[in-house]
Amino acid sequence: MTSTTSSVRSTLSQFDSALGKCREVFVNKLVDYGASWRIMRPRSITDQLYIKAKRIRTLEEGEAMVDEGILGEFMAIVNYGLIGLIQLQLGYADESDINPGEATALYDRSAEEARRLMAAKTHDYGDAWRGMRVNSYTDFILTKLQRVKEIEGNGGATTVSEGIDSNYMDIINYAVFAIIKLTQEA
């Protein structure tokens, strides 16, 4: 086994563990709220992701007034990013129109897409993400969100750049890397 293959396997295992924690929160919130997020338009999801990333940045720079940590915010970014991918696929609804089982299946499908992208990039880039600091993930997420806002402002059109879905997947993967760093490499 090559070191690249071993590295990808280790990252996939850690990714699966971190994503499992996010999925658990997602499923529990489905019990509490159902798929109420189905009413959110894509721009609202982008703004929700932005709020979470800005809060992380604020927490990284100083003291919190509300006793909720960075880890939970990164988990929320993963979940809202996956919701964003679902909404891009289905469009938004006027009410919650899917049951928890359907929502979870859609979540799992989108998570698998993000996982495949992360595996391919880990193969190409190696473990470069492990040498990064968590605050860099925050800045990269905010940069990706700025790009998404620009694309949304252009009616979803790009000339040479990746689309909204690719940016959401990168955001998800950066947030998962942060979760790994905060939980497994602490």
mmCIF file of C-alpha atoms in Angstrom:
data_model
loop_
_atom_site.group_PDB
_atom_site.id
_atom_site.type_symbol
_atom_site.label_atom_id
_atom_site.label_comp_id
_atom_site.label_asym_id
_atom_site.label_seq_id
_atom_site.Cartn_x
_atom_site.Cartn_y
_atom_site.Cartn_z
ATOM 1 C CA MET A 1 0.000 0.000 0.000
ATOM 2 C CA THR A 2 1.377 3.401 -0.953
ATOM 3 C CA SER A 3 1.518 6.256 1.523
ATOM 4 C CA THR A 4 -1.057 8.131 -0.594
ATOM 5 C CA THR A 5 -3.493 5.207 -0.362
ATOM 6 C CA SER A 6 -2.911 4.937 3.386
ATOM 7 C CA SER A 7 -3.387 8.691 3.775
ATOM 8 C CA VAL A 8 -6.668 8.631 1.834
ATOM 9 C CA ARG A 9 -7.952 5.712 3.928
ATOM 10 C CA SER A 10 -7.100 7.479 7.171
ATOM 11 C CA THR A 11 -8.760 10.677 5.999
ATOM 12 C CA LEU A 12 -11.851 8.772 4.824
ATOM 13 C CA SER A 13 -12.152 7.075 8.205
ATOM 14 C CA GLN A 14 -11.864 10.389 10.039
ATOM 15 C CA PHE A 15 -14.241 12.032 7.557
ATOM 16 C CA ASP A 16 -16.822 9.297 8.161
ATOM 17 C CA SER A 17 -16.530 9.697 11.920
ATOM 18 C CA ALA A 18 -16.916 13.485 11.801
ATOM 19 C CA LEU A 19 -19.766 13.287 9.314
ATOM 20 C CA GLY A 20 -21.464 10.679 11.493
ATOM 21 C CA LYS A 21 -21.619 13.225 14.308
ATOM 22 C CA CYS A 22 -23.137 15.806 11.954
ATOM 23 C CA ARG A 23 -25.640 13.280 10.621
ATOM 24 C CA GLU A 24 -26.734 12.436 14.159
ATOM 25 C CA VAL A 25 -27.511 16.113 14.816
ATOM 26 C CA PHE A 26 -29.339 16.348 11.457
ATOM 27 C CA VAL A 27 -31.499 13.295 12.215
ATOM 28 C CA ASN A 28 -32.283 14.527 15.734
ATOM 29 C CA LYS A 29 -33.322 17.917 14.381
ATOM 30 C CA LEU A 30 -35.594 16.148 11.885
ATOM 31 C CA VAL A 31 -37.361 14.618 14.893
ATOM 32 C CA ASP A 32 -37.789 18.067 16.446
ATOM 33 C CA TYR A 33 -38.548 20.164 13.357
ATOM 34 C CA GLY A 34 -39.169 17.861 10.428
ATOM 35 C CA ALA A 35 -37.729 19.029 7.112
ATOM 36 C CA SER A 36 -38.774 22.640 7.806
ATOM 37 C CA TRP A 37 -35.641 23.761 5.931
ATOM 38 C CA ARG A 38 -37.376 22.784 2.671
ATOM 39 C CA ILE A 39 -38.864 26.289 2.540
ATOM 40 C CA MET A 40 -35.422 27.901 2.393
ATOM 41 C CA ARG A 41 -34.386 29.379 -0.928
ATOM 42 C CA PRO A 42 -30.749 28.898 -1.951
ATOM 43 C CA ARG A 43 -29.777 32.477 -1.064
ATOM 44 C CA SER A 44 -31.153 31.991 2.448
ATOM 45 C CA ILE A 45 -29.038 28.870 2.883
ATOM 46 C CA THR A 46 -25.977 30.787 1.722
ATOM 47 C CA ASP A 47 -26.787 33.492 4.269
ATOM 48 C CA GLN A 48 -27.259 30.900 7.025
ATOM 49 C CA LEU A 49 -23.860 29.403 6.180
ATOM 50 C CA TYR A 50 -22.407 32.914 6.219
ATOM 51 C CA ILE A 51 -23.851 33.607 9.677
ATOM 52 C CA LYS A 52 -22.326 30.404 11.039
ATOM 53 C CA ALA A 53 -18.908 31.087 9.489
ATOM 54 C CA LYS A 54 -18.884 34.697 10.721
ATOM 55 C CA ARG A 55 -19.737 33.500 14.230
ATOM 56 C CA ILE A 56 -16.827 31.062 14.115
ATOM 57 C CA ARG A 57 -14.528 33.861 13.028
ATOM 58 C CA THR A 58 -15.792 36.057 15.869
ATOM 59 C CA LEU A 59 -15.209 33.230 18.364
ATOM 60 C CA GLU A 60 -11.726 32.654 16.986
ATOM 61 C CA GLU A 61 -10.901 36.310 17.520
ATOM 62 C CA GLY A 62 -12.347 36.778 20.994
ATOM 63 C CA GLU A 63 -14.663 35.753 23.777
ATOM 64 C CA ALA A 64 -18.159 34.364 23.267
ATOM 65 C CA MET A 65 -21.213 35.991 24.812
ATOM 66 C CA VAL A 66 -23.314 32.868 24.136
ATOM 67 C CA ASP A 67 -21.938 29.599 25.491
ATOM 68 C CA GLU A 68 -21.866 27.597 22.272
ATOM 69 C CA GLY A 69 -18.587 26.514 20.801
ATOM 70 C CA ILE A 70 -16.901 26.473 17.437
ATOM 71 C CA LEU A 71 -17.338 22.724 16.988
ATOM 72 C CA GLY A 72 -21.134 22.984 16.910
ATOM 73 C CA GLU A 73 -20.944 25.791 14.381
ATOM 74 C CA PHE A 74 -18.723 23.747 12.045
ATOM 75 C CA MET A 75 -21.196 20.870 12.375
ATOM 76 C CA ALA A 76 -24.003 23.272 11.454
ATOM 77 C CA ILE A 77 -22.011 24.370 8.399
ATOM 78 C CA VAL A 78 -21.732 20.739 7.284
ATOM 79 C CA ASN A 79 -25.461 20.215 7.731
ATOM 80 C CA TYR A 80 -26.533 23.456 6.071
ATOM 81 C CA GLY A 81 -24.092 22.789 3.236
ATOM 82 C CA LEU A 82 -25.716 19.405 2.657
ATOM 83 C CA ILE A 83 -29.154 21.003 2.894
ATOM 84 C CA GLY A 84 -27.957 23.501 0.287
ATOM 85 C CA LEU A 85 -27.003 20.677 -2.076
ATOM 86 C CA ILE A 86 -30.408 19.073 -1.546
ATOM 87 C CA GLN A 87 -32.186 22.352 -2.209
ATOM 88 C CA LEU A 88 -30.167 22.930 -5.387
ATOM 89 C CA GLN A 89 -31.299 19.510 -6.561
ATOM 90 C CA LEU A 90 -34.972 19.698 -5.523
ATOM 91 C CA GLY A 91 -35.668 23.413 -5.456
ATOM 92 C CA TYR A 92 -37.414 24.932 -2.476
ATOM 93 C CA ALA A 93 -40.964 24.174 -1.356
ATOM 94 C CA ASP A 94 -43.722 26.188 0.286
ATOM 95 C CA GLU A 95 -43.876 23.714 3.160
ATOM 96 C CA SER A 96 -42.088 20.691 4.499
ATOM 97 C CA ASP A 97 -42.859 18.203 1.724
ATOM 98 C CA ILE A 98 -40.594 15.261 2.559
ATOM 99 C CA ASN A 99 -40.576 12.924 5.523
ATOM 100 C CA PRO A 100 -37.562 12.349 7.763
ATOM 101 C CA GLY A 101 -36.608 9.128 5.961
ATOM 102 C CA GLU A 102 -36.574 10.862 2.581
ATOM 103 C CA ALA A 103 -34.644 13.813 4.016
ATOM 104 C CA THR A 104 -32.041 11.480 5.519
ATOM 105 C CA ALA A 105 -31.655 9.568 2.242
ATOM 106 C CA LEU A 106 -31.103 12.863 0.384
ATOM 107 C CA TYR A 107 -28.619 13.944 3.075
ATOM 108 C CA ASP A 108 -26.708 10.675 2.712
ATOM 109 C CA ARG A 109 -26.601 10.977 -1.076
ATOM 110 C CA SER A 110 -25.246 14.535 -0.944
ATOM 111 C CA ALA A 111 -22.767 13.582 1.790
ATOM 112 C CA GLU A 112 -21.463 10.772 -0.401
ATOM 113 C CA GLU A 113 -20.897 13.240 -3.257
ATOM 114 C CA ALA A 114 -18.913 15.524 -0.945
ATOM 115 C CA ARG A 115 -16.979 12.514 0.366
ATOM 116 C CA ARG A 116 -16.019 11.407 -3.160
ATOM 117 C CA LEU A 117 -14.766 14.917 -3.958
ATOM 118 C CA MET A 118 -12.770 15.034 -0.725
ATOM 119 C CA ALA A 119 -11.208 11.612 -1.464
ATOM 120 C CA ALA A 120 -10.170 12.721 -4.956
ATOM 121 C CA LYS A 121 -8.688 15.972 -3.665
ATOM 122 C CA THR A 122 -6.927 14.169 -0.806
ATOM 123 C CA HIS A 123 -5.392 11.853 -3.366
ATOM 124 C CA ASP A 124 -4.155 14.821 -5.396
ATOM 125 C CA TYR A 125 -3.155 17.150 -2.551
ATOM 126 C CA GLY A 126 -2.131 14.554 0.008
ATOM 127 C CA ASP A 127 -2.638 15.539 3.609
ATOM 128 C CA ALA A 128 -1.964 19.239 3.099
ATOM 129 C CA TRP A 129 -5.149 20.001 5.054
ATOM 130 C CA ARG A 130 -3.572 18.500 8.179
ATOM 131 C CA GLY A 131 -0.914 21.222 8.197
ATOM 132 C CA MET A 132 -3.494 23.980 8.087
ATOM 133 C CA ARG A 133 -4.875 25.841 11.071
ATOM 134 C CA VAL A 134 -8.591 25.736 11.856
ATOM 135 C CA ASN A 135 -8.908 29.501 11.343
ATOM 136 C CA SER A 136 -7.731 29.008 7.746
ATOM 137 C CA TYR A 137 -10.702 26.703 7.147
ATOM 138 C CA THR A 138 -12.931 29.485 8.454
ATOM 139 C CA ASP A 139 -11.394 31.993 6.061
ATOM 140 C CA PHE A 140 -11.645 29.570 3.118
ATOM 141 C CA ILE A 141 -15.304 28.910 3.946
ATOM 142 C CA LEU A 142 -15.999 32.648 4.051
ATOM 143 C CA THR A 143 -14.203 33.060 0.708
ATOM 144 C CA LYS A 144 -16.260 30.275 -0.857
ATOM 145 C CA LEU A 145 -19.433 31.893 0.502
ATOM 146 C CA GLN A 146 -18.445 35.211 -1.044
ATOM 147 C CA ARG A 147 -18.002 33.396 -4.354
ATOM 148 C CA VAL A 148 -21.417 31.746 -3.994
ATOM 149 C CA LYS A 149 -23.011 35.142 -3.321
ATOM 150 C CA GLU A 150 -21.393 36.493 -6.500
ATOM 151 C CA ILE A 151 -22.651 33.521 -8.512
ATOM 152 C CA GLU A 152 -26.132 33.927 -7.034
ATOM 153 C CA GLY A 153 -25.992 37.622 -7.920
ATOM 154 C CA ASN A 154 -25.193 36.579 -11.503
ATOM 155 C CA GLY A 155 -28.263 34.361 -11.677
ATOM 156 C CA GLY A 156 -26.181 31.215 -11.133
ATOM 157 C CA ALA A 157 -24.090 31.754 -14.253
ATOM 158 C CA THR A 158 -20.315 31.371 -14.343
ATOM 159 C CA THR A 159 -17.913 31.702 -17.247
ATOM 160 C CA VAL A 160 -14.977 29.542 -16.134
ATOM 161 C CA SER A 161 -15.553 28.929 -12.430
ATOM 162 C CA GLU A 162 -17.144 26.107 -10.504
ATOM 163 C CA GLY A 163 -20.819 26.411 -9.699
ATOM 164 C CA ILE A 164 -22.636 26.798 -6.409
ATOM 165 C CA ASP A 165 -22.763 23.046 -5.802
ATOM 166 C CA SER A 166 -18.974 22.678 -6.058
ATOM 167 C CA ASN A 167 -18.470 25.560 -3.661
ATOM 168 C CA TYR A 168 -20.949 24.029 -1.195
ATOM 169 C CA MET A 169 -19.043 20.730 -1.362
ATOM 170 C CA ASP A 170 -15.753 22.503 -0.666
ATOM 171 C CA ILE A 171 -17.385 24.322 2.263
ATOM 172 C CA ILE A 172 -18.655 21.003 3.642
ATOM 173 C CA ASN A 173 -15.230 19.424 3.306
ATOM 174 C CA TYR A 174 -13.391 22.332 4.936
ATOM 175 C CA ALA A 175 -15.864 22.175 7.832
ATOM 176 C CA VAL A 176 -15.329 18.413 8.172
ATOM 177 C CA PHE A 177 -11.565 18.969 8.248
ATOM 178 C CA ALA A 178 -12.087 21.511 11.035
ATOM 179 C CA ILE A 179 -14.220 19.012 12.968
ATOM 180 C CA ILE A 180 -11.487 16.393 12.591
ATOM 181 C CA LYS A 181 -8.841 18.839 13.808
ATOM 182 C CA LEU A 182 -11.006 19.948 16.757
ATOM 183 C CA THR A 183 -12.001 16.443 17.877
ATOM 184 C CA GLN A 184 -9.525 13.827 16.739
ATOM 185 C CA GLU A 185 -6.250 15.683 16.561
ATOM 186 C CA ALA A 186 -6.651 17.809 19.681
#
